[in-house]
Amino acid sequence: MFDWITGIIDAIGAFGVGLLMFIENVFPPIPSELIMPLAGFNAATGAQNLWLVIIFGSLGSIAGALLWYWFGAKIGMERLRRLADRHGRWLTITPDELDRANGWFQRHGGAAVFLGRLIPTVRTFISVPAGVAKMPMGRFLAYTTLGTLLWTALLAFAGYALQSQYDLVAQWLNPVSTAVVTGIVALYLYRVATYKRRLRKEDARSG
């Protein structure tokens, strides 16, 4: 993957950084933790312009976020409620929990989008609930852009500063990414296991 990323950046420069960051947002296993530090390293050698790779990297990432936002808006709340009715165990959410989560996102969605853009793996999918909740596009773009610019700039500057040791950024962030993914999987399995218990509690309250 390293050679593939390097080849694209070397071939088409800052545009290639933007393309890779778009793909990273659509296909999370391609890590921004490697793309942007490598782009920053290239800028330090004079092969790229640092500000251009940050701008193009951010634009590619924002384009990917908009794709997921559109996907969430296309699904919509009513369809999600029907899915929760039929397949709630595997979605790990009951219809009532879905309503509460949607209400929470309506109140705090801006902070969730901004912070979510700074967390590996989460940054890819935080746009989906924003689309489902019909967050106003201007508000969504503002928080997404702020979080994205901060993330891409930090990684690019780290690669620029470390130069030939830019891979230390990826080495430090990879365990963090692994811990986040492991936590998400553990939480999913826990919610699958406790689904019926939560559903019985909701039925008891409504009864």
PDB file of C-alpha atoms in Angstrom:
ATOM      1  CA  MET A   1       0.000   0.000   0.000  1.00  0.00           C
ATOM      2  CA  PHE A   2       2.912   2.333   0.791  1.00  0.00           C
ATOM      3  CA  ASP A   3       4.333   2.005  -2.733  1.00  0.00           C
ATOM      4  CA  TRP A   4       0.866   2.472  -4.269  1.00  0.00           C
ATOM      5  CA  ILE A   5       0.243   5.680  -2.286  1.00  0.00           C
ATOM      6  CA  THR A   6       3.710   6.981  -3.101  1.00  0.00           C
ATOM      7  CA  GLY A   7       3.251   6.256  -6.809  1.00  0.00           C
ATOM      8  CA  ILE A   8      -0.023   8.198  -6.997  1.00  0.00           C
ATOM      9  CA  ILE A   9       1.373  11.226  -5.136  1.00  0.00           C
ATOM     10  CA  ASP A  10       4.520  11.252  -7.270  1.00  0.00           C
ATOM     11  CA  ALA A  11       2.509  10.903 -10.486  1.00  0.00           C
ATOM     12  CA  ILE A  12      -0.208  13.560 -10.004  1.00  0.00           C
ATOM     13  CA  GLY A  13       0.951  15.609  -7.022  1.00  0.00           C
ATOM     14  CA  ALA A  14      -1.517  17.479  -4.828  1.00  0.00           C
ATOM     15  CA  PHE A  15      -4.467  16.262  -6.912  1.00  0.00           C
ATOM     16  CA  GLY A  16      -3.340  12.718  -6.137  1.00  0.00           C
ATOM     17  CA  VAL A  17      -3.376  13.541  -2.412  1.00  0.00           C
ATOM     18  CA  GLY A  18      -6.972  14.749  -2.783  1.00  0.00           C
ATOM     19  CA  LEU A  19      -7.950  11.613  -4.708  1.00  0.00           C
ATOM     20  CA  LEU A  20      -6.383   9.358  -2.074  1.00  0.00           C
ATOM     21  CA  MET A  21      -8.118  11.207   0.764  1.00  0.00           C
ATOM     22  CA  PHE A  22     -11.450  10.858  -1.037  1.00  0.00           C
ATOM     23  CA  ILE A  23     -10.876   7.113  -1.415  1.00  0.00           C
ATOM     24  CA  GLU A  24      -9.797   6.919   2.250  1.00  0.00           C
ATOM     25  CA  ASN A  25     -13.152   8.357   3.305  1.00  0.00           C
ATOM     26  CA  VAL A  26     -15.059   5.866   1.164  1.00  0.00           C
ATOM     27  CA  PHE A  27     -12.824   2.867   1.891  1.00  0.00           C
ATOM     28  CA  PRO A  28     -11.418   3.267   5.449  1.00  0.00           C
ATOM     29  CA  PRO A  29      -8.602   0.636   5.248  1.00  0.00           C
ATOM     30  CA  ILE A  30      -6.642   3.190   3.186  1.00  0.00           C
ATOM     31  CA  PRO A  31      -5.187   5.274   6.052  1.00  0.00           C
ATOM     32  CA  SER A  32      -5.033   9.058   6.088  1.00  0.00           C
ATOM     33  CA  GLU A  33      -2.391   8.524   8.807  1.00  0.00           C
ATOM     34  CA  LEU A  34      -0.063   7.447   6.005  1.00  0.00           C
ATOM     35  CA  ILE A  35      -1.288   9.605   3.107  1.00  0.00           C
ATOM     36  CA  MET A  36      -0.977  13.051   4.679  1.00  0.00           C
ATOM     37  CA  PRO A  37       2.377  12.574   6.488  1.00  0.00           C
ATOM     38  CA  LEU A  38       3.819  11.226   3.232  1.00  0.00           C
ATOM     39  CA  ALA A  39       2.451  14.279   1.395  1.00  0.00           C
ATOM     40  CA  GLY A  40       4.015  16.509   4.059  1.00  0.00           C
ATOM     41  CA  PHE A  41       7.348  14.726   3.648  1.00  0.00           C
ATOM     42  CA  ASN A  42       7.199  15.269  -0.125  1.00  0.00           C
ATOM     43  CA  ALA A  43       6.559  18.966   0.518  1.00  0.00           C
ATOM     44  CA  ALA A  44       9.625  19.114   2.785  1.00  0.00           C
ATOM     45  CA  THR A  45      11.783  17.748  -0.042  1.00  0.00           C
ATOM     46  CA  GLY A  46      10.425  20.407  -2.413  1.00  0.00           C
ATOM     47  CA  ALA A  47       8.470  17.931  -4.551  1.00  0.00           C
ATOM     48  CA  GLN A  48       5.102  19.392  -3.452  1.00  0.00           C
ATOM     49  CA  ASN A  49       3.701  22.601  -1.987  1.00  0.00           C
ATOM     50  CA  LEU A  50       2.678  22.044   1.659  1.00  0.00           C
ATOM     51  CA  TRP A  51      -0.385  24.301   1.532  1.00  0.00           C
ATOM     52  CA  LEU A  52      -1.591  22.754  -1.714  1.00  0.00           C
ATOM     53  CA  VAL A  53      -1.433  19.201  -0.357  1.00  0.00           C
ATOM     54  CA  ILE A  54      -3.332  20.304   2.769  1.00  0.00           C
ATOM     55  CA  ILE A  55      -6.007  22.044   0.664  1.00  0.00           C
ATOM     56  CA  PHE A  56      -6.396  19.197  -1.826  1.00  0.00           C
ATOM     57  CA  GLY A  57      -6.249  16.570   0.918  1.00  0.00           C
ATOM     58  CA  SER A  58      -8.988  18.399   2.819  1.00  0.00           C
ATOM     59  CA  LEU A  59     -11.146  18.818  -0.302  1.00  0.00           C
ATOM     60  CA  GLY A  60     -10.891  15.106  -1.098  1.00  0.00           C
ATOM     61  CA  SER A  61     -11.790  14.205   2.473  1.00  0.00           C
ATOM     62  CA  ILE A  62     -14.766  16.596   2.506  1.00  0.00           C
ATOM     63  CA  ALA A  63     -16.012  15.132  -0.793  1.00  0.00           C
ATOM     64  CA  GLY A  64     -15.962  11.665   0.803  1.00  0.00           C
ATOM     65  CA  ALA A  65     -17.854  12.989   3.831  1.00  0.00           C
ATOM     66  CA  LEU A  66     -20.508  14.485   1.537  1.00  0.00           C
ATOM     67  CA  LEU A  67     -20.970  11.087  -0.138  1.00  0.00           C
ATOM     68  CA  TRP A  68     -21.694   9.457   3.235  1.00  0.00           C
ATOM     69  CA  TYR A  69     -23.992  12.355   4.194  1.00  0.00           C
ATOM     70  CA  TRP A  70     -25.963  11.791   1.000  1.00  0.00           C
ATOM     71  CA  PHE A  71     -26.142   8.071   1.797  1.00  0.00           C
ATOM     72  CA  GLY A  72     -27.569   8.792   5.276  1.00  0.00           C
ATOM     73  CA  ALA A  73     -30.086  11.299   3.878  1.00  0.00           C
ATOM     74  CA  LYS A  74     -31.139   8.773   1.219  1.00  0.00           C
ATOM     75  CA  ILE A  75     -31.835   6.089   3.816  1.00  0.00           C
ATOM     76  CA  GLY A  76     -33.826   8.505   5.987  1.00  0.00           C
ATOM     77  CA  MET A  77     -35.263   8.102   9.466  1.00  0.00           C
ATOM     78  CA  GLU A  78     -38.416   6.210   8.477  1.00  0.00           C
ATOM     79  CA  ARG A  79     -36.504   3.533   6.588  1.00  0.00           C
ATOM     80  CA  LEU A  80     -34.084   3.173   9.484  1.00  0.00           C
ATOM     81  CA  ARG A  81     -37.008   2.711  11.886  1.00  0.00           C
ATOM     82  CA  ARG A  82     -38.391  -0.073   9.694  1.00  0.00           C
ATOM     83  CA  LEU A  83     -34.968  -1.710   9.607  1.00  0.00           C
ATOM     84  CA  ALA A  84     -34.730  -1.402  13.400  1.00  0.00           C
ATOM     85  CA  ASP A  85     -38.134  -3.086  13.705  1.00  0.00           C
ATOM     86  CA  ARG A  86     -37.068  -6.018  11.531  1.00  0.00           C
ATOM     87  CA  HIS A  87     -33.347  -6.350  12.174  1.00  0.00           C
ATOM     88  CA  GLY A  88     -32.838  -4.472  15.417  1.00  0.00           C
ATOM     89  CA  ARG A  89     -30.641  -7.121  17.017  1.00  0.00           C
ATOM     90  CA  TRP A  90     -28.014  -6.964  14.260  1.00  0.00           C
ATOM     91  CA  LEU A  91     -28.269  -3.210  13.972  1.00  0.00           C
ATOM     92  CA  THR A  92     -27.943  -3.228  17.802  1.00  0.00           C
ATOM     93  CA  ILE A  93     -30.595  -0.551  18.170  1.00  0.00           C
ATOM     94  CA  THR A  94     -34.292  -0.571  19.042  1.00  0.00           C
ATOM     95  CA  PRO A  95     -36.746   1.861  17.400  1.00  0.00           C
ATOM     96  CA  ASP A  96     -36.976   3.861  20.656  1.00  0.00           C
ATOM     97  CA  GLU A  97     -33.194   4.047  20.951  1.00  0.00           C
ATOM     98  CA  LEU A  98     -33.052   5.212  17.348  1.00  0.00           C
ATOM     99  CA  ASP A  99     -35.491   8.021  18.117  1.00  0.00           C
ATOM    100  CA  ARG A 100     -33.468   9.080  21.169  1.00  0.00           C
ATOM    101  CA  ALA A 101     -30.196   8.955  19.214  1.00  0.00           C
ATOM    102  CA  ASN A 102     -31.720  11.061  16.462  1.00  0.00           C
ATOM    103  CA  GLY A 103     -32.962  13.581  19.029  1.00  0.00           C
ATOM    104  CA  TRP A 104     -29.489  13.739  20.605  1.00  0.00           C
ATOM    105  CA  PHE A 105     -27.903  14.290  17.200  1.00  0.00           C
ATOM    106  CA  GLN A 106     -30.352  17.071  16.443  1.00  0.00           C
ATOM    107  CA  ARG A 107     -29.171  18.845  19.623  1.00  0.00           C
ATOM    108  CA  HIS A 108     -25.428  18.079  19.571  1.00  0.00           C
ATOM    109  CA  GLY A 109     -24.706  17.046  15.984  1.00  0.00           C
ATOM    110  CA  GLY A 110     -22.273  19.877  15.258  1.00  0.00           C
ATOM    111  CA  ALA A 111     -19.864  18.866  18.024  1.00  0.00           C
ATOM    112  CA  ALA A 112     -20.241  15.187  17.087  1.00  0.00           C
ATOM    113  CA  VAL A 113     -19.343  15.871  13.443  1.00  0.00           C
ATOM    114  CA  PHE A 114     -16.367  18.078  14.354  1.00  0.00           C
ATOM    115  CA  LEU A 115     -14.893  15.658  16.911  1.00  0.00           C
ATOM    116  CA  GLY A 116     -15.762  12.614  14.794  1.00  0.00           C
ATOM    117  CA  ARG A 117     -13.603  13.953  11.958  1.00  0.00           C
ATOM    118  CA  LEU A 118     -10.601  13.743  14.302  1.00  0.00           C
ATOM    119  CA  ILE A 119     -11.079  10.080  15.291  1.00  0.00           C
ATOM    120  CA  PRO A 120      -9.787   7.253  13.055  1.00  0.00           C
ATOM    121  CA  THR A 121     -12.555   5.055  11.568  1.00  0.00           C
ATOM    122  CA  VAL A 122     -15.279   7.180  13.212  1.00  0.00           C
ATOM    123  CA  ARG A 123     -14.328  10.076  10.904  1.00  0.00           C
ATOM    124  CA  THR A 124     -15.490   8.053   7.901  1.00  0.00           C
ATOM    125  CA  PHE A 125     -18.972   7.235   9.176  1.00  0.00           C
ATOM    126  CA  ILE A 126     -19.952  10.236  11.320  1.00  0.00           C
ATOM    127  CA  SER A 127     -21.491  11.809   8.199  1.00  0.00           C
ATOM    128  CA  VAL A 128     -24.177   9.075   7.999  1.00  0.00           C
ATOM    129  CA  PRO A 129     -26.141  10.092  11.143  1.00  0.00           C
ATOM    130  CA  ALA A 130     -25.778  13.715  10.062  1.00  0.00           C
ATOM    131  CA  GLY A 131     -27.517  12.840   6.803  1.00  0.00           C
ATOM    132  CA  VAL A 132     -30.183  10.766   8.564  1.00  0.00           C
ATOM    133  CA  ALA A 133     -30.887  13.638  10.979  1.00  0.00           C
ATOM    134  CA  LYS A 134     -31.115  16.053   8.007  1.00  0.00           C
ATOM    135  CA  MET A 135     -28.511  18.368   9.518  1.00  0.00           C
ATOM    136  CA  PRO A 136     -28.565  21.590   7.457  1.00  0.00           C
ATOM    137  CA  MET A 137     -25.960  21.328   4.721  1.00  0.00           C
ATOM    138  CA  GLY A 138     -24.259  24.624   5.636  1.00  0.00           C
ATOM    139  CA  ARG A 139     -23.873  23.557   9.265  1.00  0.00           C
ATOM    140  CA  PHE A 140     -22.652  20.099   8.280  1.00  0.00           C
ATOM    141  CA  LEU A 141     -20.087  21.532   5.865  1.00  0.00           C
ATOM    142  CA  ALA A 142     -18.842  24.058   8.427  1.00  0.00           C
ATOM    143  CA  TYR A 143     -18.146  21.469  11.148  1.00  0.00           C
ATOM    144  CA  THR A 144     -16.855  18.890   8.666  1.00  0.00           C
ATOM    145  CA  THR A 145     -14.492  21.407   7.077  1.00  0.00           C
ATOM    146  CA  LEU A 146     -13.118  22.591  10.432  1.00  0.00           C
ATOM    147  CA  GLY A 147     -12.471  19.055  11.666  1.00  0.00           C
ATOM    148  CA  THR A 148     -11.049  17.923   8.338  1.00  0.00           C
ATOM    149  CA  LEU A 149      -8.689  20.885   7.953  1.00  0.00           C
ATOM    150  CA  LEU A 150      -7.374  20.371  11.482  1.00  0.00           C
ATOM    151  CA  TRP A 151      -6.801  16.633  10.917  1.00  0.00           C
ATOM    152  CA  THR A 152      -5.136  16.893   7.510  1.00  0.00           C
ATOM    153  CA  ALA A 153      -2.999  19.885   8.525  1.00  0.00           C
ATOM    154  CA  LEU A 154      -1.740  18.165  11.696  1.00  0.00           C
ATOM    155  CA  LEU A 155      -0.739  15.040   9.769  1.00  0.00           C
ATOM    156  CA  ALA A 156       0.855  17.002   6.913  1.00  0.00           C
ATOM    157  CA  PHE A 157       2.809  19.264   9.279  1.00  0.00           C
ATOM    158  CA  ALA A 158       3.971  16.202  11.216  1.00  0.00           C
ATOM    159  CA  GLY A 159       5.280  14.630   8.001  1.00  0.00           C
ATOM    160  CA  TYR A 160       6.881  17.937   7.000  1.00  0.00           C
ATOM    161  CA  ALA A 161       8.605  18.344  10.377  1.00  0.00           C
ATOM    162  CA  LEU A 162       9.772  14.730  10.705  1.00  0.00           C
ATOM    163  CA  GLN A 163      10.795  14.516   7.043  1.00  0.00           C
ATOM    164  CA  SER A 164      12.464  11.125   6.497  1.00  0.00           C
ATOM    165  CA  GLN A 165      10.995   9.898   9.805  1.00  0.00           C
ATOM    166  CA  TYR A 166       7.417  10.808   8.839  1.00  0.00           C
ATOM    167  CA  ASP A 167       6.445   7.122   9.199  1.00  0.00           C
ATOM    168  CA  LEU A 168       6.698   7.632  12.984  1.00  0.00           C
ATOM    169  CA  VAL A 169       3.334   9.420  12.727  1.00  0.00           C
ATOM    170  CA  ALA A 170       1.699   6.304  11.293  1.00  0.00           C
ATOM    171  CA  GLN A 171       3.493   4.099  13.834  1.00  0.00           C
ATOM    172  CA  TRP A 172       2.097   6.180  16.687  1.00  0.00           C
ATOM    173  CA  LEU A 173      -1.416   6.463  15.277  1.00  0.00           C
ATOM    174  CA  ASN A 174      -1.796   2.835  14.160  1.00  0.00           C
ATOM    175  CA  PRO A 175      -2.143   1.485  17.739  1.00  0.00           C
ATOM    176  CA  VAL A 176      -4.663   4.253  18.452  1.00  0.00           C
ATOM    177  CA  SER A 177      -6.643   3.297  15.331  1.00  0.00           C
ATOM    178  CA  THR A 178      -6.518  -0.379  16.335  1.00  0.00           C
ATOM    179  CA  ALA A 179      -7.745   0.437  19.848  1.00  0.00           C
ATOM    180  CA  VAL A 180     -10.650   2.482  18.452  1.00  0.00           C
ATOM    181  CA  VAL A 181     -11.686  -0.292  16.040  1.00  0.00           C
ATOM    182  CA  THR A 182     -11.388  -2.936  18.790  1.00  0.00           C
ATOM    183  CA  GLY A 183     -13.552  -0.824  21.075  1.00  0.00           C
ATOM    184  CA  ILE A 184     -16.196  -0.381  18.365  1.00  0.00           C
ATOM    185  CA  VAL A 185     -16.314  -4.146  17.687  1.00  0.00           C
ATOM    186  CA  ALA A 186     -16.541  -4.932  21.429  1.00  0.00           C
ATOM    187  CA  LEU A 187     -19.376  -2.416  21.856  1.00  0.00           C
ATOM    188  CA  TYR A 188     -21.215  -3.909  18.860  1.00  0.00           C
ATOM    189  CA  LEU A 189     -20.982  -7.449  20.275  1.00  0.00           C
ATOM    190  CA  TYR A 190     -22.150  -6.244  23.683  1.00  0.00           C
ATOM    191  CA  ARG A 191     -25.187  -4.517  22.197  1.00  0.00           C
ATOM    192  CA  VAL A 192     -26.083  -7.600  20.137  1.00  0.00           C
ATOM    193  CA  ALA A 193     -25.895  -9.737  23.291  1.00  0.00           C
ATOM    194  CA  THR A 194     -28.034  -7.351  25.377  1.00  0.00           C
ATOM    195  CA  TYR A 195     -30.581  -6.439  22.681  1.00  0.00           C
ATOM    196  CA  LYS A 196     -33.500  -8.511  23.996  1.00  0.00           C
ATOM    197  CA  ARG A 197     -32.977  -7.270  27.550  1.00  0.00           C
ATOM    198  CA  ARG A 198     -33.094  -3.647  26.391  1.00  0.00           C
ATOM    199  CA  LEU A 199     -36.174  -4.343  24.286  1.00  0.00           C
ATOM    200  CA  ARG A 200     -38.001  -5.933  27.272  1.00  0.00           C
ATOM    201  CA  LYS A 201     -37.229  -2.861  29.391  1.00  0.00           C
ATOM    202  CA  GLU A 202     -38.676  -0.575  26.726  1.00  0.00           C
ATOM    203  CA  ASP A 203     -41.803  -2.756  26.439  1.00  0.00           C
ATOM    204  CA  ALA A 204     -42.221  -2.649  30.221  1.00  0.00           C
ATOM    205  CA  ARG A 205     -41.961   1.133  30.265  1.00  0.00           C
ATOM    206  CA  SER A 206     -44.439   1.567  27.416  1.00  0.00           C
ATOM    207  CA  GLY A 207     -46.815  -0.975  28.966  1.00  0.00           C
TER     208      GLY A 207
END
